[in-house]
Each structure stands twice: as C-alpha cells, then as structure tokens.
Coordinates of C-alpha atoms and ligand atoms in Angstrom, one line a residue:
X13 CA 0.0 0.0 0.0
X14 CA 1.7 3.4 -0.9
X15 CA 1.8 6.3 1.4
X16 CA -0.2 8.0 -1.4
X17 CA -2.9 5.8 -0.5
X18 CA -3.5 5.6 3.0
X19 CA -3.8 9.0 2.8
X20 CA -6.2 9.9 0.0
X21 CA -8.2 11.3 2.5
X22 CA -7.3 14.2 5.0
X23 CA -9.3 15.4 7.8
X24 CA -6.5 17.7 8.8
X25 CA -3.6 19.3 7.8
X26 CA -1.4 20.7 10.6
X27 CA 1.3 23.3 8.7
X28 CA 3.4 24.2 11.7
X29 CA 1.0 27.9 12.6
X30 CA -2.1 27.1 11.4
X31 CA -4.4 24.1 11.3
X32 CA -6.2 23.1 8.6
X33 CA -9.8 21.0 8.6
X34 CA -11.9 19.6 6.0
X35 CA -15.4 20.8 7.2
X36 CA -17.4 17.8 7.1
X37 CA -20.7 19.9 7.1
X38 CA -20.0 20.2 3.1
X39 CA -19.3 16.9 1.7
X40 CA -19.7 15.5 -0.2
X41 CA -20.3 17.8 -2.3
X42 CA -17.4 20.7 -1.6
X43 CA -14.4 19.6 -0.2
X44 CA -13.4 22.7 1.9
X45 CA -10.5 23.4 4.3
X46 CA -11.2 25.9 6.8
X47 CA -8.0 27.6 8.5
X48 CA -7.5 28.1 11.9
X49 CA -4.7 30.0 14.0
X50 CA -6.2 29.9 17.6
X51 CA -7.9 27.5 19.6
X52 CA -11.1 28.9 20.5
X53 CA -11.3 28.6 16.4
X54 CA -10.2 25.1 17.2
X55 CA -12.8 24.7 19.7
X56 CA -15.8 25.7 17.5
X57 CA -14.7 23.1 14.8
X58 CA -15.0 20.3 17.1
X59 CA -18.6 22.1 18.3
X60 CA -20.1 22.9 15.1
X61 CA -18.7 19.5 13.7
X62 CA -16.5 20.6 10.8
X63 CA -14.1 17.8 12.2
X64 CA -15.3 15.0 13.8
X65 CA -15.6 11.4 14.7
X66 CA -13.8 10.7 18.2
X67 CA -9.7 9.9 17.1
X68 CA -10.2 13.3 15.2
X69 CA -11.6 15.4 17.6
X70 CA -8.3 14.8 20.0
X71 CA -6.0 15.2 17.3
X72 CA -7.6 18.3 16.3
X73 CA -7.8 19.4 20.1
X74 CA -3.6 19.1 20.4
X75 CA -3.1 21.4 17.3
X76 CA -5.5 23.5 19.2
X77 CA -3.1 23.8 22.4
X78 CA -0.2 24.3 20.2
X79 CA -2.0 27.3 18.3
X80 CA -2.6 28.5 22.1
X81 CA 1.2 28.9 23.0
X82 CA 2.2 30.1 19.5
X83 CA -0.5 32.8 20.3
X84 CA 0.2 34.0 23.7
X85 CA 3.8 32.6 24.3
X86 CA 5.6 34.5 26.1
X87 CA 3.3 37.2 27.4
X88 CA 3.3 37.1 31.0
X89 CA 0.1 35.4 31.7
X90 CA 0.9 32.8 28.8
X91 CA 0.5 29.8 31.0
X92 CA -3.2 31.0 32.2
X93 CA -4.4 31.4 28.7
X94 CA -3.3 28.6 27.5
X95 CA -5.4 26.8 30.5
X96 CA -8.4 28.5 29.7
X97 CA -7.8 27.8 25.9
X98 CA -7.5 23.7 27.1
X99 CA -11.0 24.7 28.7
X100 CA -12.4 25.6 26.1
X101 CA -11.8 22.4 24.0
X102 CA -12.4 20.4 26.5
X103 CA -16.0 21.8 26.3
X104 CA -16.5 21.3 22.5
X105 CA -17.7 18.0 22.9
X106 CA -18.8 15.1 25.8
X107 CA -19.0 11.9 24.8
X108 CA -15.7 10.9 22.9
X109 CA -12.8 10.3 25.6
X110 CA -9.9 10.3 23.1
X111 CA -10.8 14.7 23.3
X112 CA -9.7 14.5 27.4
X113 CA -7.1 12.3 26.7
X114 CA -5.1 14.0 24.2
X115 CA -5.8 17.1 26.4
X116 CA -4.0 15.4 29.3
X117 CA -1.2 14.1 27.4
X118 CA -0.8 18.1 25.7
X119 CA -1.3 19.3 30.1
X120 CA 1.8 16.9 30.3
X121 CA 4.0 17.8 28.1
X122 CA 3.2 21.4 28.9
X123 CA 4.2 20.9 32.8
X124 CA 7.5 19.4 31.4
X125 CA 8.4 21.4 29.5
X126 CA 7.5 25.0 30.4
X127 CA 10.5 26.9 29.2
X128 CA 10.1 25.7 25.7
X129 CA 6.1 25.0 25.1
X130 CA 5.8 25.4 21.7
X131 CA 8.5 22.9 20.9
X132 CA 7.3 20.4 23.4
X133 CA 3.4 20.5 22.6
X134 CA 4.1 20.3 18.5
X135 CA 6.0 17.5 19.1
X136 CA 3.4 15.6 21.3
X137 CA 0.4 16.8 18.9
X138 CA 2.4 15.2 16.4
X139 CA 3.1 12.2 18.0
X140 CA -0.6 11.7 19.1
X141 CA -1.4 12.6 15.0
X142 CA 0.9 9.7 13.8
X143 CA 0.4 6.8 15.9
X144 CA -3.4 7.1 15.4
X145 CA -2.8 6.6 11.9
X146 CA -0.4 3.5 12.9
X147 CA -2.8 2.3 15.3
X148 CA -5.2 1.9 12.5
X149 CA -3.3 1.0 10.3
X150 CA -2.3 -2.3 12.6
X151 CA -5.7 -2.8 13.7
X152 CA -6.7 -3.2 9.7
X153 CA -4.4 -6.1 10.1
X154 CA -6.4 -7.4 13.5
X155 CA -9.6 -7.0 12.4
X156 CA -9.2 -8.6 9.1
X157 CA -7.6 -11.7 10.6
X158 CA -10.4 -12.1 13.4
X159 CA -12.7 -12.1 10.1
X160 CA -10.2 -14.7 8.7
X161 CA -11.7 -14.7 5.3
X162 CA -14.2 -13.3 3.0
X163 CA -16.7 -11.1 4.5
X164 CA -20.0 -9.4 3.7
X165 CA -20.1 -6.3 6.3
X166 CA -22.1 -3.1 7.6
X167 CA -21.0 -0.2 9.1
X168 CA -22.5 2.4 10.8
X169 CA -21.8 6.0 11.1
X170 CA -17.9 7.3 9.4
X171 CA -15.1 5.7 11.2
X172 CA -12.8 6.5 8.7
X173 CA -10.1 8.5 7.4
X174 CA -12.3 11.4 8.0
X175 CA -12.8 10.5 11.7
X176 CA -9.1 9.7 12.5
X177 CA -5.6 10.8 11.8
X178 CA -6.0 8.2 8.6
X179 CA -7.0 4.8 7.4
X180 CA -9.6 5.1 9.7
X181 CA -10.9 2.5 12.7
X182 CA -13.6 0.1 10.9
X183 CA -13.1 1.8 8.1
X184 CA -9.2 0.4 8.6
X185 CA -10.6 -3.3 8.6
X186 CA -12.8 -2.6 5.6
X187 CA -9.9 -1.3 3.6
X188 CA -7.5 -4.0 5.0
X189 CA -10.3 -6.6 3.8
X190 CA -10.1 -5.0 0.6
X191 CA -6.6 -5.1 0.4
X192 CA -6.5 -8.7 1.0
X193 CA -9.7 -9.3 -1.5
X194 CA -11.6 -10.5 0.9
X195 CA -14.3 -7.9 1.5
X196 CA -17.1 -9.1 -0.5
X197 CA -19.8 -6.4 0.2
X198 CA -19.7 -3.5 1.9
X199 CA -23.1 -1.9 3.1
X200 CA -23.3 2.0 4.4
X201 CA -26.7 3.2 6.8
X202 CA -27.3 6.4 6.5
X203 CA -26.9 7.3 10.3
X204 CA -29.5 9.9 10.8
X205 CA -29.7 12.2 11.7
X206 CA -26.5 13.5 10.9
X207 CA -25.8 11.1 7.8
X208 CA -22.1 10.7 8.6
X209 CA -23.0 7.1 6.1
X210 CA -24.9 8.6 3.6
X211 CA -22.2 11.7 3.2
X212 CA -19.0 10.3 4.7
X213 CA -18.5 7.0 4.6
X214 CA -19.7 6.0 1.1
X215 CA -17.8 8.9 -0.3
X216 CA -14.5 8.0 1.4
X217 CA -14.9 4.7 0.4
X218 CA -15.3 5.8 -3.4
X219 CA -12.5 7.9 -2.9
X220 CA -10.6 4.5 -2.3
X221 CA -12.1 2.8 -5.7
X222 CA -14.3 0.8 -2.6
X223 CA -17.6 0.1 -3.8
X224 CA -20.4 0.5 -0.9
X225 CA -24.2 0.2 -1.0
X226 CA -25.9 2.7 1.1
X227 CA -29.4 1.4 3.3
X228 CA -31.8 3.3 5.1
X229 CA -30.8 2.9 8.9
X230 CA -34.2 1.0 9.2
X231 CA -33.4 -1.6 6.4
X232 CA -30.6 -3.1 8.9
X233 CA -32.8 -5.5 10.0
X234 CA -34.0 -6.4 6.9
X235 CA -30.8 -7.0 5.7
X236 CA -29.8 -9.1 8.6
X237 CA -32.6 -11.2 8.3
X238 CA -31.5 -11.6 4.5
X239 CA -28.5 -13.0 5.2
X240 CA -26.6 -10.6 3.5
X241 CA -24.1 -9.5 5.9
X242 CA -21.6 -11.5 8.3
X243 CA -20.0 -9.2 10.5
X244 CA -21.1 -5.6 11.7
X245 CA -18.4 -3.2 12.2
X246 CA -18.4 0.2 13.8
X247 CA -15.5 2.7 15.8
X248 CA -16.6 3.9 19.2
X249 CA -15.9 7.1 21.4
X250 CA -15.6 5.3 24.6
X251 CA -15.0 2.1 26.1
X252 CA -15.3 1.5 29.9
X253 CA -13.7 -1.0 31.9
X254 CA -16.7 -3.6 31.7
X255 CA -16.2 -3.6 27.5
X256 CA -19.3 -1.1 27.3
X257 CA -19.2 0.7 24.1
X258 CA -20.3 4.2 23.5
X259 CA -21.0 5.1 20.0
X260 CA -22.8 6.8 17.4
X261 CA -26.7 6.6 18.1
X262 CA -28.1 3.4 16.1
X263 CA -24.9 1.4 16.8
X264 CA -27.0 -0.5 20.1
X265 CA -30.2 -1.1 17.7
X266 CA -27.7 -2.9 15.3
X267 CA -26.2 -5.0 18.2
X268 CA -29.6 -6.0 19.4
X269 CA -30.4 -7.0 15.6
X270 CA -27.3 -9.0 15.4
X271 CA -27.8 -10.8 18.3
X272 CA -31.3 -11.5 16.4
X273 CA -30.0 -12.8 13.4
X274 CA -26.8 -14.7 14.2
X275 CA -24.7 -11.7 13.2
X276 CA -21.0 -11.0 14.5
X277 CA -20.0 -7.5 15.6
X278 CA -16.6 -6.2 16.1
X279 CA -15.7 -2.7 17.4
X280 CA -11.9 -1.2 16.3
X281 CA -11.1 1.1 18.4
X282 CA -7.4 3.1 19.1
X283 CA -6.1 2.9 23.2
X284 CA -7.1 6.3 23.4
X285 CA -11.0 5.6 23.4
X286 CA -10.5 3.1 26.3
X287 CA -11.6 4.9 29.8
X288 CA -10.7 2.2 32.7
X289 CA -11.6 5.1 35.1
X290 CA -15.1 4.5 34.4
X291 CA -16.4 1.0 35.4
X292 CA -19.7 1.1 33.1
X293 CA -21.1 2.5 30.2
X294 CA -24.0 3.7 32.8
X295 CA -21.7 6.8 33.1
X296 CA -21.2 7.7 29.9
X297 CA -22.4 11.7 29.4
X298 CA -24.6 11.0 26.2
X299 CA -24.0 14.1 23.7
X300 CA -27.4 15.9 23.2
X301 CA -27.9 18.3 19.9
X302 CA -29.5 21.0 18.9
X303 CA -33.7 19.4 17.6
X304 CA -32.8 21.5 14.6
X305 CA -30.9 18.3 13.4
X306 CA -34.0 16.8 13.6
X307 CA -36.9 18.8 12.9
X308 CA -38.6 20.3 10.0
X309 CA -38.3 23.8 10.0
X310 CA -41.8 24.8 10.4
X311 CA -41.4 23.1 14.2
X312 CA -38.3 25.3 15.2
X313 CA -40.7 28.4 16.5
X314 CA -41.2 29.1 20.2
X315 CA -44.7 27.6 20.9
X316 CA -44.3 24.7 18.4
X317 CA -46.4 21.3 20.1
X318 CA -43.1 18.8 18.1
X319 CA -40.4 18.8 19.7
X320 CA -37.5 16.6 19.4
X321 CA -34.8 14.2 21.3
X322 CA -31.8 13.9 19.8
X323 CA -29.0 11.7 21.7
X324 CA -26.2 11.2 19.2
X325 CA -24.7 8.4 21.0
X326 CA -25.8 5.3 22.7
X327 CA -24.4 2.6 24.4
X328 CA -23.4 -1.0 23.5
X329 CA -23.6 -3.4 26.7
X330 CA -20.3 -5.8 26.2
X331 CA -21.8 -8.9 25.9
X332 CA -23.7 -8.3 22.6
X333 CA -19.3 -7.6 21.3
X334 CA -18.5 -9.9 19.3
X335 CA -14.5 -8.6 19.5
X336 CA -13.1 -5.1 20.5
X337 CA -10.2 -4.9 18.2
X338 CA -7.4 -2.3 19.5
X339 CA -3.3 -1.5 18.1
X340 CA -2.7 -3.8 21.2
X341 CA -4.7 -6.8 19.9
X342 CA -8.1 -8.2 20.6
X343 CA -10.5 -9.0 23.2
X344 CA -12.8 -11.9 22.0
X345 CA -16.2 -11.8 23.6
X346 CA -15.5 -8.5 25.9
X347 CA -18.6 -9.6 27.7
X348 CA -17.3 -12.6 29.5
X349 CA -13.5 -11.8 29.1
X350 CA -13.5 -8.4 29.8
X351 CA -11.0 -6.2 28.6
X352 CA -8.7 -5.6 31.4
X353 CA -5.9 -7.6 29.2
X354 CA -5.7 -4.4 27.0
X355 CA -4.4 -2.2 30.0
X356 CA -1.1 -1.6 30.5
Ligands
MRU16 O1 -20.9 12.6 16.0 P1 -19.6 12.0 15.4 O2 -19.7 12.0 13.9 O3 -18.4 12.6 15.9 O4 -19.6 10.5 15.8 C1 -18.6 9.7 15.4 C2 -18.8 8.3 15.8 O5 -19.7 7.9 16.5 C3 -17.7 7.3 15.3 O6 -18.2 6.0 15.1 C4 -16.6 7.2 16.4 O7 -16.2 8.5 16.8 C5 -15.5 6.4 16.0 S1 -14.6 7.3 14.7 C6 -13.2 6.3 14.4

C-alpha cells in the first residue's frame, strides 16, 4: 500500500501555525478546508462539527493547544491562557474520551516542558497525530484476521479516514479486507440524523475505488434477516472498563439485531477511546444536539407542540461484542473476558 494511499483522505492538515480542517458539514459535495490559528477557532470546529468522529476530535484538540502557545507565548500570563484555551476544547464536545485524553497528554508535556512549550506541545500533537494513523493502520491487520476470510459487512456512522488521523478504525478493517480481496460487500446506513454514512462513509470509500451500498438505517434489519451480511463493524468514542461501548446513536439497535440474526459485531477502536476510570457505560455523558438536526423547520418556532430528542450516541452493553479490536490486539467476547488484558 503506498503512502499515497493511505492518505487519500485528510481530515487535517497541521502546517506548523495554522491548522487546517476539512469541514465535514459540506461533503460530499465541496471539499473545503477551513484555516484556523487559535484554539477557541479550534474549539468551535469540534462544536459545530467541521471535524469529527472521536480519534479526530483529539488530534484536532492538540493542534488547538499548540495554536494556544504560539499565540500567547511568552506574554506574562501565557500559562493561564493557554489553560483556559484547554477549557475551552475540552467543552467542545462530551461523549468521545480520546478529546480529554489528548488534552492530558498536551497538560503533560506542557508541565515538562514550560520553558520551551511550543517545541514540546508540537512534538506531542504530532506524535498523538501519527500513531493514530499507525494504530489503525495495525488494527486493519487485527480486524481482518479475526474475520479470517471473505466477508459481507455493515458499518454504521464514518469511522474512517475522515474520523481519525488516517486509514480510519472500521473503516481500517474494511480497507484491509479490501486489500486482501476479501471484502465481499460493503453496506453503508445512512446514520440519521446527521448522515455521517450517507455523506462520509460512502464517499470516502469511493475515494478509495471501494464500492459500498448505502441502506436506510431502518433496512438493517432487513438485511440481517436476509443473510446478506456476516460481520457488523463500527469505531466507538468510549470504552469503559466492563467492555461497554459508546457510540454513534443506532450502533446498540444494530447490536440488538445481530444478536437477532446470528450476526457478528466487532468494534476497532485506538487505546485512546478506552476509559478504565469508568467501570460502566451507565456513566457515559450522552452528547445531546440542537432538535434543529431533527426537525422540519416549520417546528423550530417558540410555541411549536413537536419537539425533538436527539441523543447522538448510545451505548453498547459488552456482551452483545462480538470482538473489540485495538493497536494492542483483541479482546474476544469482551462480555465474559473483559477487557482488562488491553491495560497496560
Ligand atoms: O458525532 P460524530 O460524527 O463525531 O460520531 C462519530 C462516531 O460515533 C464514530 O463512530 C466514532 O467516533 C469512531 S470514529 C473512528
């Protein structure tokens, strides 16, 4: 596989003073990069969703801390900014933990190393951009030999390239599948109400020379009961200590169907979306946005009767996991094994 190619896709472009990121809100039909040289800039990105998808979000969040020392290093109350800049990103978004943990690992390096921050925070942001794109890239490997063969799948949501610093998460196992001409379907839902699927995922793929067959979010079941697909495979934004997964809203309703239908379902996910702290997915803070994702306009006014709920995220007990595939190997059945093996 040629460098080319595992990065035919970039959701950001860091240029040593200014971050660049492929606002997401637009494909697939412009492919924009916005510019930004501060973090509160940063912080609204991550917010508004320009950049997204969990891996993403804390990659983008380091550039963010280094645009905050290049802009107020070395005025006297650089160090204070630069905290209330972390802030800020750290309120852009709740639910994905690879956001706090790349913030903790740039609070790190930054108590190190306060006579030379900028140095010392580009090199981390770096650091935590690049092995995200080798964790996926080995987890490609993982997943595709757990599958051990050919393979009709569905994903759910964009775990890609677009959602990481590359190659993407399942995304990573789809392409590695590919690779090894083994993937013999792939099948897209649309993942309302957003439609990361219907305007991420198939597109990236495409971009690859993948095909993929988009489905309505409520044909999964359908197609389960078809037989058309062996394996489910979706990212996540966290992991608790009990295997609980947290990710995008519809990923649950799909484990529940496979269990159904005889249907495996693997979850690739980087170290950086595991939170041992937390012992269940009970805890997990479960993004809620704006009902103007949701609603027809003519329900947005102040007295309207419709409202709307919109939880982004849900959460997948362990035991309907059929694997959790990480850079640091794989838990089988994280429901009765746990995945304490993955700590380290
Ligand atoms: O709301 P989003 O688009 O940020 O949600 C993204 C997801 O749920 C992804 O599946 C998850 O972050 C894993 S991305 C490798």
């Amino acid at each position: 596989m040629t460098q080319a190619k595992q990065l035919s896709v970039q959701a950001l472009q860091w240029s040593g003073h200014s971050l660049k990121v492929l606002d997401q809100r637009l494909l697939p039909q412009q492919i924009c990069y916005d510019e930004y040289q501060d973090a509160e800039g940063v912080a609204e990105a991550i917010r508004s969703m320009r950049v997204r998808g969990a891996p993403a979000i804390g990659i983008a969040a380091a550039y963010g801390v280094v645009l905050s020392a290049i802009q107020h290093y070395p005025n006297p109350d650089w160090h204070t900014a630069v905290k209330i800049d972390i802030d800020h990103l750290a309120a852009s978004r709740p639910t994905a933990v690879n956001l706090f943990w790349a913030l903790d690992r740039m609070r790190e390096a930054l108590a190190l190393n306060p006579d030379q921050p900028i140095a010392a925070l580009t090199k981390t942001a770096q650091q935590i951009h690049s092995d995200d794109l080798a964790a996926n890239l080995a987890m490609g490997e993982h997943g595709a030999d757990i599958i051990g063969g050919n393979a009709a799948v569905l994903t759910h949501c964009n775990a890609g390239a677009l959602a990481t610093g590359g190659y993407g998460t399942a995304l990573g196992v789809i392409r590695s599948l590919h690779h090894r001409g083994q993937l013999t379907k792939v099948y897209a839902d649309e993942t309302r109400p957003w439609l990361q699927g219907a305007r991420l995922t198939v597109w990236e793929l495409a971009q690859d020379g993948i095909p993929a067959t988009l489905i309505a979010d409520s044909a999964a079941a359908w197609l389960m009961k078809s037989g058309k697909i062996d394996w489910i495979i979706v990212g996540a934004d966290r992991i608790t200590a009990n295997g609980d997964v947290a990710n995008k809203i519809g990923t649950y309703s799909l484990a529940v169907l496979a269990k159904q239908h005889g249907v495996k379902v693997m979850v690739a996910a980087p170290s950086s979306t595991f939170d041992f702290a937390m012992p269940t997915g009970d805890h997990i803070e479960i993004e809620q946005r704006t009902a103007k994702e949701l609603l027809p306009e003519c329900y947005l006014e102040a007295n309207s009767l419709v409202t709307a709920w919109n939880p982004v995220f849900d959460v997948t007990p362990a035991e309907l996991i059929t694997a959790i595939v990480t850079e640091r190997g794989v838990v089988l059945n994280p429901g009765q094994n746990g995945v304490k093996s993955l700590m380290s």
